[in-house]
Coordinates of C-alpha atoms in Angstrom, one line a residue:
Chain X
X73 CA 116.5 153.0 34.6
X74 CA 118.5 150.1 36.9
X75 CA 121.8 150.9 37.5
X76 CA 124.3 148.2 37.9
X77 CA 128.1 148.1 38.2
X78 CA 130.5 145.1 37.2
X79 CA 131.7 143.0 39.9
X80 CA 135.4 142.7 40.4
X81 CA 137.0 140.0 37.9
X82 CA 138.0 137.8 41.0
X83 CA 134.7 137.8 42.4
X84 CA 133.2 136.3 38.9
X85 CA 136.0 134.3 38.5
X86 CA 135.6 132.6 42.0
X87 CA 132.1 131.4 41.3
X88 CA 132.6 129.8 38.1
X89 CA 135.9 128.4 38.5
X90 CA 134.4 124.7 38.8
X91 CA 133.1 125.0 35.0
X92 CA 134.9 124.7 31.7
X93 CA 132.2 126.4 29.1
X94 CA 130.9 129.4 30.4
X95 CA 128.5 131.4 28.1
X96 CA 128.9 135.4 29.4
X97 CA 124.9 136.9 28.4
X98 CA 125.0 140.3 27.9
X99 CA 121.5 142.3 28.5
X100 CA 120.5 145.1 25.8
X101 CA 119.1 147.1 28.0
X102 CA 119.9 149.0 31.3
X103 CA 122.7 147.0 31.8
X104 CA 124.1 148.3 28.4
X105 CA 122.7 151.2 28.9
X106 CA 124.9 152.3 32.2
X107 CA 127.9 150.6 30.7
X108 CA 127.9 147.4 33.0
X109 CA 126.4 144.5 31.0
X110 CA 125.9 145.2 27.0
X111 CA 127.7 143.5 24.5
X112 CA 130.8 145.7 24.8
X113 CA 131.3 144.5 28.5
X114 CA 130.6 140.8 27.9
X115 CA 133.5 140.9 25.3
X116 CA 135.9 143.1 28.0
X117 CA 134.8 140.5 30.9
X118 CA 135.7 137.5 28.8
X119 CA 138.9 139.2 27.6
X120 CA 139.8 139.7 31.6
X121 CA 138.4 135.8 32.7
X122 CA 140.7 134.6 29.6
X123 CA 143.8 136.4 31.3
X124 CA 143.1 135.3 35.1
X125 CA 142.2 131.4 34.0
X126 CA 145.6 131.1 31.9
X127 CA 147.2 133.1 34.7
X128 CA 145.9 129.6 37.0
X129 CA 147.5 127.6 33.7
X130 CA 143.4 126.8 33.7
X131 CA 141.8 126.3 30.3
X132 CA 138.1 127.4 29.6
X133 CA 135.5 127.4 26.8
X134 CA 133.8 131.4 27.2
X135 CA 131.3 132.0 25.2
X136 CA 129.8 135.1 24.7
X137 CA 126.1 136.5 23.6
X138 CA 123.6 139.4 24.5
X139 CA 119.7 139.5 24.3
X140 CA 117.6 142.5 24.0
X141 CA 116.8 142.1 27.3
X142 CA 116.8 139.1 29.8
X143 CA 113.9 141.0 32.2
X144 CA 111.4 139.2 29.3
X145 CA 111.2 135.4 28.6
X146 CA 110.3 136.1 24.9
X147 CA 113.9 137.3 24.5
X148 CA 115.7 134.4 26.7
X149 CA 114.0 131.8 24.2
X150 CA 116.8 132.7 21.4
X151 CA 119.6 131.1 24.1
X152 CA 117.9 127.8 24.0
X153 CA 120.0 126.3 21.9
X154 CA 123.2 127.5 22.6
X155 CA 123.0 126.7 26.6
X156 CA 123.5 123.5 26.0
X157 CA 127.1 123.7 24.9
X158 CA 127.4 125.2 28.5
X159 CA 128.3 124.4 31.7
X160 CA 127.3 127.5 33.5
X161 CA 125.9 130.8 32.2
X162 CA 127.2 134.4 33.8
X163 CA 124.4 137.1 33.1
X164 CA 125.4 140.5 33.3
X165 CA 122.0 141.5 33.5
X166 CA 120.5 143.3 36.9
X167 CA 119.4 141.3 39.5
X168 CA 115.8 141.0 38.0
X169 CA 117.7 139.8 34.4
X170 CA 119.6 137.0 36.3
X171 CA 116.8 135.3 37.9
X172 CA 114.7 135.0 34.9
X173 CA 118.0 133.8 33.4
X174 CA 117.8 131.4 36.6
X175 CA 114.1 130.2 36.1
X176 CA 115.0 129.6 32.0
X177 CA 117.0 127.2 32.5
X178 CA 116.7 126.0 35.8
X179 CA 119.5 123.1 35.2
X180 CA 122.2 125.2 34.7
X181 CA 123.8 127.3 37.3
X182 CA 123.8 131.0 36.8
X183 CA 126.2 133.5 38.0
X184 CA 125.5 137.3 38.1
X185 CA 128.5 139.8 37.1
X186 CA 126.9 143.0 37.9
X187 CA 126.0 144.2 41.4
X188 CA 122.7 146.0 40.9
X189 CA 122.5 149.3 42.7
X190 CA 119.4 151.4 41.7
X191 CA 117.2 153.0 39.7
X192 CA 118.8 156.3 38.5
X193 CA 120.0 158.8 36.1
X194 CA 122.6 159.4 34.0
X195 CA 124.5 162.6 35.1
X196 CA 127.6 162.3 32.7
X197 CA 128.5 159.1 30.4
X198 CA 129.6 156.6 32.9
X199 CA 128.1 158.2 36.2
X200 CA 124.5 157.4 37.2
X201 CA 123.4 158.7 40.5
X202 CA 120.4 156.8 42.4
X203 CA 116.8 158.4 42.0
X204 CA 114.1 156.1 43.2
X205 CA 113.6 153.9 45.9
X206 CA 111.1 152.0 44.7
X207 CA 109.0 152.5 48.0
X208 CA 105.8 151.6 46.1
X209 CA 104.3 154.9 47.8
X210 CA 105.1 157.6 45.9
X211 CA 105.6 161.2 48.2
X212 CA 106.6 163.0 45.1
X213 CA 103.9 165.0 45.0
X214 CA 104.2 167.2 48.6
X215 CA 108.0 166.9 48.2
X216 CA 108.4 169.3 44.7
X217 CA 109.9 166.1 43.2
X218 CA 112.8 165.4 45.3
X219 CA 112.8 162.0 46.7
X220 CA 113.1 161.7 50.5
X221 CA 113.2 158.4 50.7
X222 CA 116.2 157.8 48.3
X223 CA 118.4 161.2 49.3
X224 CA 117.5 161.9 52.5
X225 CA 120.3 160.0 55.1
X226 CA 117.7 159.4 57.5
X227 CA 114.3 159.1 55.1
X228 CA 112.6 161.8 57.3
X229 CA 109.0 163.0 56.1
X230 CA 108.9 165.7 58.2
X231 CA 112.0 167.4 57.7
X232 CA 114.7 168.8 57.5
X233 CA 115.9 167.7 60.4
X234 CA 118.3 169.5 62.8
X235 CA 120.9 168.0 61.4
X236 CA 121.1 169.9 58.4
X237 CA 124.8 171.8 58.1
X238 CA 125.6 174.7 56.0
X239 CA 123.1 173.2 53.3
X240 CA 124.7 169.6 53.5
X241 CA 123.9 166.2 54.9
X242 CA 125.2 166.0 58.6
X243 CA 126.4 162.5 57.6
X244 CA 129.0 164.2 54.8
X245 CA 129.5 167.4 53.5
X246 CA 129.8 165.9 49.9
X247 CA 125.9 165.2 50.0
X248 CA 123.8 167.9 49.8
X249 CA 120.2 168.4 51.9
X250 CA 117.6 166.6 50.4
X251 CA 114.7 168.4 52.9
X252 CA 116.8 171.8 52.3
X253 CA 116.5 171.2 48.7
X254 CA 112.8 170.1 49.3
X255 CA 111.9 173.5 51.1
X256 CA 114.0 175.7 48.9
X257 CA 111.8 174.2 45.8
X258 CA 108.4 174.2 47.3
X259 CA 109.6 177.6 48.7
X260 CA 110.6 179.3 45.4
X261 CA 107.2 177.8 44.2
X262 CA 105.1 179.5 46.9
X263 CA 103.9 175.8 48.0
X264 CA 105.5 175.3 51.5
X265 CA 101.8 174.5 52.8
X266 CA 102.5 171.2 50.8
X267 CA 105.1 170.2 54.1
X268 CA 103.0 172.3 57.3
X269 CA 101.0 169.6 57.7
X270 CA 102.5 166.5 59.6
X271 CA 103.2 163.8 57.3
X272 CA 101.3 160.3 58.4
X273 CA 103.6 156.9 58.5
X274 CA 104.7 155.8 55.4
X275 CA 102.5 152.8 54.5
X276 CA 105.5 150.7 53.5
X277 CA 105.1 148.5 50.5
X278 CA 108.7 147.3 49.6
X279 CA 108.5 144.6 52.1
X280 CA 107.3 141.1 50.4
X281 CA 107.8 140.7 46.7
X282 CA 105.1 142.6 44.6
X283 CA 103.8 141.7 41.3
X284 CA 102.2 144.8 39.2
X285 CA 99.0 143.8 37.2
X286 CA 98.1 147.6 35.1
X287 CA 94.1 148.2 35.7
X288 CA 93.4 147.1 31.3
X289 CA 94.8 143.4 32.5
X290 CA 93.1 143.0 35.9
X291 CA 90.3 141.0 34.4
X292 CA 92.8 138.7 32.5
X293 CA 95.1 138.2 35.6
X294 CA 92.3 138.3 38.6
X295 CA 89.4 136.2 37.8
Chain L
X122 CA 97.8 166.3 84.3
X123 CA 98.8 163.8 81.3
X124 CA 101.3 161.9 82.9
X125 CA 102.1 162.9 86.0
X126 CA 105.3 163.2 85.8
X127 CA 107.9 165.3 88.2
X128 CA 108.4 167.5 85.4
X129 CA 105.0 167.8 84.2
X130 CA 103.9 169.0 87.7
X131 CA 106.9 171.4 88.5
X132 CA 106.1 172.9 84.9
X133 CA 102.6 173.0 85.4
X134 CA 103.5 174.8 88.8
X135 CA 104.9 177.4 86.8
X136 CA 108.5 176.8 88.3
X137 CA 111.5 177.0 86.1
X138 CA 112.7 173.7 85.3
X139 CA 116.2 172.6 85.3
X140 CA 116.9 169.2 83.7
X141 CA 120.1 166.9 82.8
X142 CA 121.7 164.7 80.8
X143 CA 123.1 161.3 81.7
X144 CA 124.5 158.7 78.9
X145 CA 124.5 154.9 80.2
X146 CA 127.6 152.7 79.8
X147 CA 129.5 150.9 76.9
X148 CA 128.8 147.8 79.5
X149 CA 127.1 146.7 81.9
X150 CA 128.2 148.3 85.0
X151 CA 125.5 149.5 87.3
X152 CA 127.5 151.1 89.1
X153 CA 128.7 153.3 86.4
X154 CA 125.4 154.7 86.4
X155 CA 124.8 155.3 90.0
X156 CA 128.4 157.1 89.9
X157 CA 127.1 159.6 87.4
X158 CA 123.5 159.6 89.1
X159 CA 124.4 160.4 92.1
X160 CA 125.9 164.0 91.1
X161 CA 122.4 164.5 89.5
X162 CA 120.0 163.2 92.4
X163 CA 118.2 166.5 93.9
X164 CA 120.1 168.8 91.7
X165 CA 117.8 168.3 88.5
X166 CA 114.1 167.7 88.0
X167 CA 114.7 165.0 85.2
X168 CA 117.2 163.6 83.7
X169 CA 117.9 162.3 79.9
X170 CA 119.0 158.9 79.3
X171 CA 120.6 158.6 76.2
X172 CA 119.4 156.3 73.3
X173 CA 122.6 154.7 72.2
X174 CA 123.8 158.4 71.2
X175 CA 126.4 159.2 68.8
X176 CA 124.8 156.2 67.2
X177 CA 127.3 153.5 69.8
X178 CA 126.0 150.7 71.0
X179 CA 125.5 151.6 74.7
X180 CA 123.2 150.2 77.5
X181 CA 119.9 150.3 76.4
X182 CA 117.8 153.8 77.4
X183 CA 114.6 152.0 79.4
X184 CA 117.4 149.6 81.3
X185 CA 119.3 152.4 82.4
X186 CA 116.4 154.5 83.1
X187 CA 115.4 152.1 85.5
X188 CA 118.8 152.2 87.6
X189 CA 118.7 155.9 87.8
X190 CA 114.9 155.8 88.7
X191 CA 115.9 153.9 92.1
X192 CA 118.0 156.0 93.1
X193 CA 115.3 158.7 93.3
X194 CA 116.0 160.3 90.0
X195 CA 113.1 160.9 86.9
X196 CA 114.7 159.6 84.0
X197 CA 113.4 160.9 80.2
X198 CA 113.2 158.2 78.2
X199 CA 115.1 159.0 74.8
X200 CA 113.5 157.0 71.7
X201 CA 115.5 157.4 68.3
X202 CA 113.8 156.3 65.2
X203 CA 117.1 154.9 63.8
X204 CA 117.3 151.5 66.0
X205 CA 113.0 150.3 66.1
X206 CA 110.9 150.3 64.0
X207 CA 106.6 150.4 65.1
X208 CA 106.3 147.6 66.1
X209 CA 109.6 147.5 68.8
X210 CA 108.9 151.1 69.7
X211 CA 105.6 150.4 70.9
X212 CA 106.1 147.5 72.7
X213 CA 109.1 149.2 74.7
X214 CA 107.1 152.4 75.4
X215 CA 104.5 149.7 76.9
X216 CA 107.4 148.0 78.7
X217 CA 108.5 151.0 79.8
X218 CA 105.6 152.6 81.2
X219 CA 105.2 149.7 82.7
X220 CA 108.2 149.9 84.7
X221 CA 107.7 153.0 86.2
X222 CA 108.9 155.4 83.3
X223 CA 106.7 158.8 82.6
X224 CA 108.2 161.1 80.4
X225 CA 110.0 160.4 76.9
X226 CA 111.9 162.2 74.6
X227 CA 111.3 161.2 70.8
X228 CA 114.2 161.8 68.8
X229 CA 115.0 160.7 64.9
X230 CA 118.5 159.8 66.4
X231 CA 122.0 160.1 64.7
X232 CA 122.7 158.5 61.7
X233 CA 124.6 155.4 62.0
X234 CA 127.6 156.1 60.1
X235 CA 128.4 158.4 62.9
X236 CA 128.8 155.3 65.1
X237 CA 130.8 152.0 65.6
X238 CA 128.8 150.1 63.3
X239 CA 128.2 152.2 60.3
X240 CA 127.1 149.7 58.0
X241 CA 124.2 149.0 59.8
X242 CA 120.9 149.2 58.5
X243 CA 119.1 152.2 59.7
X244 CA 115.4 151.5 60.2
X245 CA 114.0 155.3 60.5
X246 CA 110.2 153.4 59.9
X247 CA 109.1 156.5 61.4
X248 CA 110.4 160.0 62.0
X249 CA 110.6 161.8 65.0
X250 CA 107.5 164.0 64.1
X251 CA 105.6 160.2 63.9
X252 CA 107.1 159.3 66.9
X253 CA 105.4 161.8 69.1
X254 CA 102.1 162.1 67.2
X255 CA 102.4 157.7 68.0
X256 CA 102.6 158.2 71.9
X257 CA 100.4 160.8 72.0
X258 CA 97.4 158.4 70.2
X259 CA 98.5 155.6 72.5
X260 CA 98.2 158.2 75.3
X261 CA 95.4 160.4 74.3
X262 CA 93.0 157.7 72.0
X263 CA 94.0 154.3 73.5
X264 CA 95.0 153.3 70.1
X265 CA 98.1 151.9 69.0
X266 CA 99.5 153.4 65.3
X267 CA 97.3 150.6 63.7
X268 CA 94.0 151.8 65.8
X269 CA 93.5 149.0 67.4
X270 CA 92.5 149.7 71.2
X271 CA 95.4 149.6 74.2
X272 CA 94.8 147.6 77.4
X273 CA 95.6 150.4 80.1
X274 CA 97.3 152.7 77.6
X275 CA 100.7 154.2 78.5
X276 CA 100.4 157.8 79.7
X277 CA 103.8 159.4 78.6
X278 CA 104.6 163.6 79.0
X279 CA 105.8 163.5 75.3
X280 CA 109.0 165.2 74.6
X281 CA 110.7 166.4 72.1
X282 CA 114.2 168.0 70.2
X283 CA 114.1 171.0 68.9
X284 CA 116.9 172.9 67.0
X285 CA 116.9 176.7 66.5
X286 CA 119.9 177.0 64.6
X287 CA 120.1 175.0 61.7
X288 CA 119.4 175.6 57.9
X289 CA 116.8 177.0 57.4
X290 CA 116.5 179.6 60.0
X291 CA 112.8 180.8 59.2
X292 CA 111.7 177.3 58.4
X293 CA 112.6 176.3 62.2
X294 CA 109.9 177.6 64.2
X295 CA 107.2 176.1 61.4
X296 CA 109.1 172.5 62.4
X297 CA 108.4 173.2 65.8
X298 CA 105.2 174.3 65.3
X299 CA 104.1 170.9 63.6
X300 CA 105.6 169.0 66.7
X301 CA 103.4 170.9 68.9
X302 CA 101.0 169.8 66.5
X303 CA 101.8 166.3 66.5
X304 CA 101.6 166.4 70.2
X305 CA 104.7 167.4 72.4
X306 CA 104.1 167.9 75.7
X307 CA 107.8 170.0 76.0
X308 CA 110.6 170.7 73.8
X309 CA 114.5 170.4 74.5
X310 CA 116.7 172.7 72.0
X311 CA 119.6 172.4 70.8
X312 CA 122.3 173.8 73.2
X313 CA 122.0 177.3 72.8
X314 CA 125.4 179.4 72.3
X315 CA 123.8 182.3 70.3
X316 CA 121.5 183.9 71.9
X317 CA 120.7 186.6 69.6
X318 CA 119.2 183.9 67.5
X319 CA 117.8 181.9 70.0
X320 CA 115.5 185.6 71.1
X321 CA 114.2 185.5 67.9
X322 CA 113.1 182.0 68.0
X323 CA 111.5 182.7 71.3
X324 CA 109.4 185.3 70.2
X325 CA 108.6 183.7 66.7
X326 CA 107.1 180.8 69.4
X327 CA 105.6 183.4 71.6
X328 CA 103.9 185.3 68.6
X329 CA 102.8 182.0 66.9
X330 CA 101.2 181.0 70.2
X331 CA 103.8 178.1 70.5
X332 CA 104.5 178.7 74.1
X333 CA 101.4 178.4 74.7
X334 CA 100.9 174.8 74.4
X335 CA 104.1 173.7 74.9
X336 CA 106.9 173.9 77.4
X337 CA 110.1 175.1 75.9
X338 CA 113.3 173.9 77.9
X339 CA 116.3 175.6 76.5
X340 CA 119.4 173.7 75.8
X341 CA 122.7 174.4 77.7
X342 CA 126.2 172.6 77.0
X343 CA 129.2 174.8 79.0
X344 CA 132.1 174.9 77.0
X345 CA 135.2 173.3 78.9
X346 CA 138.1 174.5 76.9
X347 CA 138.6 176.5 73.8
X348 CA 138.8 173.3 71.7
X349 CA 135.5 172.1 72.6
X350 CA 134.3 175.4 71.8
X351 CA 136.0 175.6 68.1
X352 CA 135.2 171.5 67.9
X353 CA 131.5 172.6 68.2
X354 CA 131.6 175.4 65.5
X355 CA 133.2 173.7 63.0
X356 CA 132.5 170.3 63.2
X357 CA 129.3 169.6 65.0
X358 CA 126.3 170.0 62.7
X359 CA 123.2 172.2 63.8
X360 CA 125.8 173.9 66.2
X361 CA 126.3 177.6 66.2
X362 CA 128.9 179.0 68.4
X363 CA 129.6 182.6 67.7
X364 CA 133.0 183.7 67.5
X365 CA 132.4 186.4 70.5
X366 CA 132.1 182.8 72.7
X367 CA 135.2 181.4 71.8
X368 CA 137.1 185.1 72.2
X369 CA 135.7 185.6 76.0
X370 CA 137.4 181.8 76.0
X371 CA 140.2 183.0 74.8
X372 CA 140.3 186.0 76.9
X373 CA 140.9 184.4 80.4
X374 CA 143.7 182.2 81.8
X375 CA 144.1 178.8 80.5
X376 CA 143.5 177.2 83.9
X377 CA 140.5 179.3 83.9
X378 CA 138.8 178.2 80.7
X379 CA 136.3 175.7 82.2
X380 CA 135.1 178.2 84.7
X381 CA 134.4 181.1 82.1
X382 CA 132.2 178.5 80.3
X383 CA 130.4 178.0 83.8
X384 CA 130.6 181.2 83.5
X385 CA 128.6 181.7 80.1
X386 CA 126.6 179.1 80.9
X387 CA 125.0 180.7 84.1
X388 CA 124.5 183.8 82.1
X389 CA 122.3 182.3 79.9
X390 CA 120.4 180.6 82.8
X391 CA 120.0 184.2 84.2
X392 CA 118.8 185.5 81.1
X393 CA 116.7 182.7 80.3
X394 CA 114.8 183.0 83.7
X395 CA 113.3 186.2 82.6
X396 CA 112.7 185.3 79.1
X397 CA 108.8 184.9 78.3
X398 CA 108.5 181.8 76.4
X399 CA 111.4 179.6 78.1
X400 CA 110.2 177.4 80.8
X401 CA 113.4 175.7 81.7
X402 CA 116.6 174.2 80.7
X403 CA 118.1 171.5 79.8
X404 CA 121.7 170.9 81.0
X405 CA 123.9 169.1 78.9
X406 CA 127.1 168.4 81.1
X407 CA 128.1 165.4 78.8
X408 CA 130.9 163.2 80.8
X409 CA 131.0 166.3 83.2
X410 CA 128.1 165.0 84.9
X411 CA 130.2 165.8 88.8
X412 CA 129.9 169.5 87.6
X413 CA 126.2 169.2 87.5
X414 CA 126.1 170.4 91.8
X415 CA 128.5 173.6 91.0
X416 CA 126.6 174.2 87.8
X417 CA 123.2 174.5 89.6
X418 CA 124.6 176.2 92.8
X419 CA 126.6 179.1 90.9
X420 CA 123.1 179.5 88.4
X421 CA 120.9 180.1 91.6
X422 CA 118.8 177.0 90.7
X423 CA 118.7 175.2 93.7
X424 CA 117.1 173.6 95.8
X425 CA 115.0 171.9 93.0
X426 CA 111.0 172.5 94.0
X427 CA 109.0 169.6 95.3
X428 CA 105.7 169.6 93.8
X429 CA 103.1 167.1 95.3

């Protein structure tokens, strides 16, 4: 899922100091799911905004309220008629969340709380570590299902490379090989023929915003 | 002959190359780079110019290349994947050619958190194994990457890095097997300090036919004091220096340090001249580039060939 982490109080605070009714959204999913943006961290960021306005002797209006998820329009309808007692909306959905938010209600300015950092796993509660790129071009497959793109420093296709060091990244010894890793899998699978070959250019797709129609819907989309 | 180069023909002569390393200034001073030049002019058959190395911003590899080249010196181009992506690459290895330039060295460069700006973005569009297999189809096809034809198509001797000693060891040689496969031309390794390891390799190449159809130049870097040495071992990744190196270091005077790394050094040149498989090396006297005449003199290198 998207991984996102809460932006420091200040930084929040900065952006929406101009407004005096500021409705926090909350998103139901990844958001709450990694700990960031669910209802449980809309109520701790309004606690902290309520401490640093008064701390400015500055009075404000936060309202609080989270959706199932705001990366679907059908769930932003419910806020309809509570924006209007707002001046300003913080979303502490991902990025994706936020600009739906945005394009709901395109009269009212909306301020993200979360940075959004990527698509991962959840290794303990509270720490998510990044998975997928979303390159668009999956290499999976040759790659015994470690991503090169997201782990390796460099994004080689053809490695490792000669900086591998004592089974570690040569850009920190805290991050392990991702093409050492590769090869040991594919190894202990008997499939290192998957990586002889020379790997061709990646055919890069992540480069101009891309809108995913399933094959079912192509008629109904692409007339 | 591909390119034409000075190495390509003193290579294809059969003569036992000797090439060296030269990284351009933090500025613009030509004449920092005819100061270092002109230690390398006759003694070397090429020389390496740096591609922003160590991932600092330095005078750009084709400029420099140039200023060395009028001085009567081959420069190797060095191309990192971290700083271009296709599109630049290309259009500099046109420029380049253009200008004179015949042999290049593709490299998938440092990362840039090593450097002064590490929170750059690194472009790496390509690996180093793509880089070669590009110049060689703009060489060999006429094609640029997309497949569209090339106007007078740049004819590069395609280089490339190779490094012996890093994880994992019997994976190595099937790395530098799918870079002669890609299409390099020659190989520079990794400066060599073990060479028990570094026989091996050498006769995995020979066995596997490597040698065969590429020219192996084998990487030399002497060690000027004990804390280079130790520097190299422990904090230098893909670097194995065996501890029997930095004992014989230990083992002379300390005024004599530098000269027992000479010392090494021209060993491994000696050895290296007999060794089936090795057509050359590549010396690595980084900021010790005024060591370069003494280097080739004591290692019975000189006078470089001329090959018309």
């Amino acid at each position: 899922m998207v991984k996102s982490k809460r932006k420091p109080v200040e930084e929040i605070k900065n952006s929406i100091t101009d407004y005096s009714r500021i409705l926090t959204v909350g998103c139901g999913g990844c958001a709450s799911v990694c700990l960031a943006g669910g209802q449980r961290e809309v109520n701790e960021l309004n606690a902290e905004l309520n401490v640093a306005f008064r701390a400015d002797k500055q009075s404000k209006k936060l309202g609080s309220y989270t959706v199932e998820r705001q990366c679907n329009m059908q769930f932003l309808i419910e806020l309809d008629g509570k924006v209007k007692d707002y001046d300003c909306i913080v979303s502490m959905a991902c990025g994706a969340g936020v600009q739906l938010m945005a394009e709901r209600f395109p009269t009212v300015p909306v301020f993200p709380a979360v940075n959004t950092v990527s698509i991962g796993v959840d290794r303990e509660i509270g720490m998510y570590e990044e998975k997928c790129r979303a390159c668009g071009e999956c290499v999976l497959a040759y790659t015994g299902g470690i991503c090169p793109v997201t782990r390796c420093a460099k994004g080689v296709f053809n490695g490792p490379c000669g900086g591998t060091n004592r089974g570690k990244c040569e850009i920190s010894q805290d991050i392990p090989c991702a093409w050492l890793d590769i090869y040991e899998r594919l190894k202990s699978q008997n499939r290192l023929n998957d990586i002889m070959k020379l790997q061709e250019p990646m055919q890069w797709k992540n480069q101009v915003q891309r809108t995913t129609v399933q094959e079912p819907y192509e008629k109904r989309y692409y007339r | 002959m591909k390119a034409g180069s000075n190495l390509e023909k003193i290579l294809r002569a059969g003569h036992f190359a000797f090439t060296g390393e030269l990284g351009p200034p933090r500025g613009t001073s030509v004449e920092h780079v005819k100061e270092k030049a002109q230690y390398l002019v006759g003694h070397v058959d090429m020389v390496n110019i740096t591609d922003n190395q160590t991932a600092m911003v330095r005078m750009s590899s084709w400029a420099a290349s140039l200023i060395v080249k009028e001085l009567g010196l081959e420069p190797n181009y060095q191309m990192v994947c971290r700083d271009r992506n296709r599109l630049a690459m290309q259009a500099d290895i046109l420029g380049a050619y253009a200008h004179g330039l015949r042999n290049i060295l593709c490299l998938t460069g440092d990362h840039q958190q090593f450097g002064d700006h590490p929170n750059a973005k690194g472009v790496f569009d390509i690996d180093s194994m793509q880089l070669v297999a590009m110049v060689k189809k703009m060489r060999d096809e006429g094609k640029f990457l997309s497949g569209e034809e090339i106007h007078d198509p740049p004819k590069f001797f395609i280089g490339a890095a190779a490094n012996p000693f890093a994880d994992p060891f019997e994976w190595r040689i099937h790395r530098l097997a799918k870079k002669v496969e890609a299409g390099c031309d020659f190989i520079q390794t990794q400066c060599v300090y073990n060479m028990k390891k570094m026989r091996e390799y050498i006769k995995m190449a020979n066995d596997m036919g490597l040698t065969e159809k590429t020219y192996i130049l084998a990487g030399i870097t002497p060690m000027k004091s004990i804390g280079m040495a130790k520097y190299m071992k422990s904090k230098v990744p893909g670097i194995e220096v065996p501890d029997e190196v930095i004992k014989r270091l230990e083992g002379v005077d300390k005024k004599k340090v530098a000269e027992e790394g000479i010392k090494i050094a021209c060993e491994q040149i000696e050895e290296f001249k007999e060794m089936k498989g090795v057509a050359g090396v590549h010396l690595m006297a980084i900021e010790w580039e005024h060591k370069v005449p003494e280097i080739a003199e004591l290692a019975k290198v000189l006078p470089r060939p001329v090959v018309e």
